[in-house]
C-alpha cells in the first residue's frame, strides 16, 4: 500500500492507494483551528495510528515542501514553519509505519500521472479533472462559488 501526504500546518491530505493505484482512503485532517504546533502533530499521530490498524503501508510519499519564494505568496517565516512541520510529519510517519518517507516534487507527481498543464493553465484544476476521471470513489464538496472546498 502507498501512503501519500500533502502536508500543511492548516490541513494535511492523507491518501492510501493499493499497489495497483486504486483509491482506498482519502481524508483531509483539518488542523487550522488548533494553535499549538505539537497538538497539530498529535492529531496527525492519532490518524496515522488509526490507519496502521487498517492497512499495511509499504511506501510513503510526501509532497516536497516549498523551497523558494513565489511573488507575494509566502514569507520566509511561513516557509520555515511549513518546512519544520513537514519534517516533523515525515519523522512521525516513519516512526509509526517504519517506512522512510520520500519527498516528491508536485510537478513530478503530476507528470507520473500524465497531467501536463499548458502554460497559464490552473495546474490544480487539471489535477482535479484527472482525479475525477480516474478515481470513482473520490468525492468532494463545492463552495457556493462552485470551487472545491479546501481539503
Short mmCIF file of C-alpha atoms in Angstrom, two decimals:
data_model
loop_
_atom_site.label_atom_id
_atom_site.label_comp_id
_atom_site.label_asym_id
_atom_site.label_seq_id
_atom_site.Cartn_x
_atom_site.Cartn_y
_atom_site.Cartn_z
CA UNK A 1 0.00 0.00 0.00
CA UNK A 2 1.06 3.56 -0.73
CA UNK A 3 0.53 6.44 1.67
CA UNK A 4 0.54 9.90 0.13
CA UNK A 5 0.72 13.03 2.27
CA UNK A 6 0.14 16.66 1.34
CA UNK A 7 1.35 18.39 4.48
CA UNK A 8 0.31 21.83 5.64
CA UNK A 9 0.01 23.41 9.07
CA UNK A 10 -3.69 24.11 8.39
CA UNK A 11 -4.81 20.92 6.64
CA UNK A 12 -2.97 17.71 5.78
CA UNK A 13 -4.21 15.47 3.00
CA UNK A 14 -3.86 11.72 3.59
CA UNK A 15 -4.41 9.22 0.79
CA UNK A 16 -3.87 5.47 0.67
CA UNK A 17 -3.62 3.69 -2.67
CA UNK A 18 -3.42 -0.01 -3.34
CA UNK A 19 -0.34 -1.29 -5.16
CA UNK A 20 -2.49 -1.18 -8.33
CA UNK A 21 -3.28 2.50 -7.78
CA UNK A 22 -6.84 2.05 -6.51
CA UNK A 23 -8.02 4.72 -4.10
CA UNK A 24 -8.61 3.08 -0.72
CA UNK A 25 -8.69 6.04 1.65
CA UNK A 26 -8.68 9.80 1.32
CA UNK A 27 -9.14 12.35 4.06
CA UNK A 28 -8.12 15.87 4.94
CA UNK A 29 -7.13 16.34 8.57
CA UNK A 30 -8.04 19.93 9.33
CA UNK A 31 -5.72 21.39 11.94
CA UNK A 32 -6.36 25.09 11.25
CA UNK A 33 -8.27 25.69 14.50
CA UNK A 34 -5.50 24.25 16.66
CA UNK A 35 -2.86 26.86 17.52
CA UNK A 36 -0.34 24.50 19.11
CA UNK A 37 2.19 23.02 16.69
CA UNK A 38 2.54 19.93 18.91
CA UNK A 39 -1.22 19.37 19.17
CA UNK A 40 -1.45 19.53 15.37
CA UNK A 41 1.13 16.74 15.29
CA UNK A 42 -0.89 14.82 17.91
CA UNK A 43 -3.91 15.00 15.60
CA UNK A 44 -1.89 13.51 12.74
CA UNK A 45 -0.34 10.92 15.06
CA UNK A 46 -3.84 9.74 16.02
CA UNK A 47 -4.87 9.47 12.37
CA UNK A 48 -1.67 7.58 11.43
CA UNK A 49 -2.17 5.08 14.27
CA UNK A 50 -5.81 4.58 13.22
CA UNK A 51 -4.68 3.86 9.65
CA UNK A 52 -1.97 1.49 10.86
CA UNK A 53 -4.70 -0.70 12.36
CA UNK A 54 -6.50 -0.85 8.98
CA UNK A 55 -3.76 -1.14 6.33
CA UNK A 56 -0.10 -2.10 5.97
CA UNK A 57 1.91 0.73 4.41
CA UNK A 58 4.82 -0.19 2.14
CA UNK A 59 5.67 3.20 0.65
CA UNK A 60 5.20 6.78 1.80
CA UNK A 61 5.39 9.84 -0.45
CA UNK A 62 5.17 13.41 0.79
CA UNK A 63 4.77 16.43 -1.43
CA UNK A 64 8.09 18.21 -1.37
CA UNK A 65 7.92 21.35 0.79
CA UNK A 66 8.18 24.84 -0.67
CA UNK A 67 11.79 25.78 -1.26
CA UNK A 68 11.57 29.20 -2.85
CA UNK A 69 9.57 32.37 -2.80
CA UNK A 70 6.69 32.86 -5.20
CA UNK A 71 5.85 36.54 -5.62
CA UNK A 72 3.52 37.70 -2.87
CA UNK A 73 2.63 34.19 -1.64
CA UNK A 74 4.70 33.21 1.40
CA UNK A 75 7.13 34.93 3.73
CA UNK A 76 10.41 33.41 4.89
CA UNK A 77 8.80 32.80 8.29
CA UNK A 78 5.88 30.90 6.72
CA UNK A 79 8.16 28.79 4.53
CA UNK A 80 10.41 27.98 7.51
CA UNK A 81 7.44 26.95 9.67
CA UNK A 82 5.99 24.79 6.90
CA UNK A 83 9.35 23.08 6.36
CA UNK A 84 9.67 22.38 10.09
CA UNK A 85 6.17 20.94 10.23
CA UNK A 86 6.77 18.90 7.08
CA UNK A 87 9.91 17.39 8.63
CA UNK A 88 8.09 16.59 11.86
CA UNK A 89 5.27 14.86 9.97
CA UNK A 90 7.86 12.93 7.93
CA UNK A 91 9.51 11.67 11.11
CA UNK A 92 6.11 10.86 12.66
CA UNK A 93 5.13 8.76 9.63
CA UNK A 94 8.49 6.95 9.74
CA UNK A 95 8.15 6.30 13.47
CA UNK A 96 4.67 4.82 13.11
CA UNK A 97 4.98 2.86 9.85
CA UNK A 98 8.70 2.00 9.87
CA UNK A 99 8.95 3.19 6.26
CA UNK A 100 11.17 6.10 5.30
CA UNK A 101 9.01 8.68 3.50
CA UNK A 102 10.25 10.03 0.19
CA UNK A 103 9.71 13.61 -0.92
CA UNK A 104 8.20 14.02 -4.36
CA UNK A 105 8.02 17.34 -6.22
CA UNK A 106 4.47 18.22 -7.20
CA UNK A 107 5.47 18.56 -10.86
CA UNK A 108 6.96 15.06 -10.83
CA UNK A 109 3.79 13.64 -9.26
CA UNK A 110 1.63 15.27 -11.94
CA UNK A 111 3.98 14.09 -14.69
CA UNK A 112 3.84 10.48 -13.43
CA UNK A 113 0.05 10.64 -13.87
CA UNK A 114 0.29 12.18 -17.32
CA UNK A 115 -1.02 15.55 -16.15
CA UNK A 116 0.64 18.24 -18.26
CA UNK A 117 -0.94 21.65 -17.79
CA UNK A 118 -0.17 24.16 -20.51
CA UNK A 119 1.49 27.43 -19.62
CA UNK A 120 -1.02 29.64 -17.81
CA UNK A 121 -3.44 26.76 -17.04
CA UNK A 122 -4.52 26.12 -13.46
CA UNK A 123 -2.49 23.02 -12.54
CA UNK A 124 -4.68 22.22 -9.50
CA UNK A 125 -7.78 22.28 -11.70
CA UNK A 126 -6.10 19.97 -14.24
CA UNK A 127 -5.10 17.57 -11.44
CA UNK A 128 -8.66 17.56 -10.07
CA UNK A 129 -10.03 16.80 -13.55
CA UNK A 130 -7.63 13.84 -13.75
CA UNK A 131 -8.75 12.54 -10.35
CA UNK A 132 -12.42 12.87 -11.31
CA UNK A 133 -11.77 10.86 -14.48
CA UNK A 134 -9.69 8.15 -12.79
CA UNK A 135 -10.92 7.75 -9.21
CA UNK A 136 -14.63 6.98 -8.99
CA UNK A 137 -14.67 6.84 -5.21
CA UNK A 138 -13.12 10.31 -4.75
CA UNK A 139 -15.76 12.78 -3.58
CA UNK A 140 -15.53 16.43 -2.61
CA UNK A 141 -17.75 19.37 -1.81
CA UNK A 142 -18.01 22.68 -3.61
CA UNK A 143 -18.16 26.20 -2.24
CA UNK A 144 -21.10 28.48 -3.09
CA UNK A 145 -18.96 29.84 -5.95
CA UNK A 146 -18.55 26.34 -7.43
CA UNK A 147 -14.93 25.82 -6.42
CA UNK A 148 -13.66 22.76 -4.50
CA UNK A 149 -13.77 23.30 -0.74
CA UNK A 150 -10.32 23.26 0.87
CA UNK A 151 -9.20 19.81 1.89
#
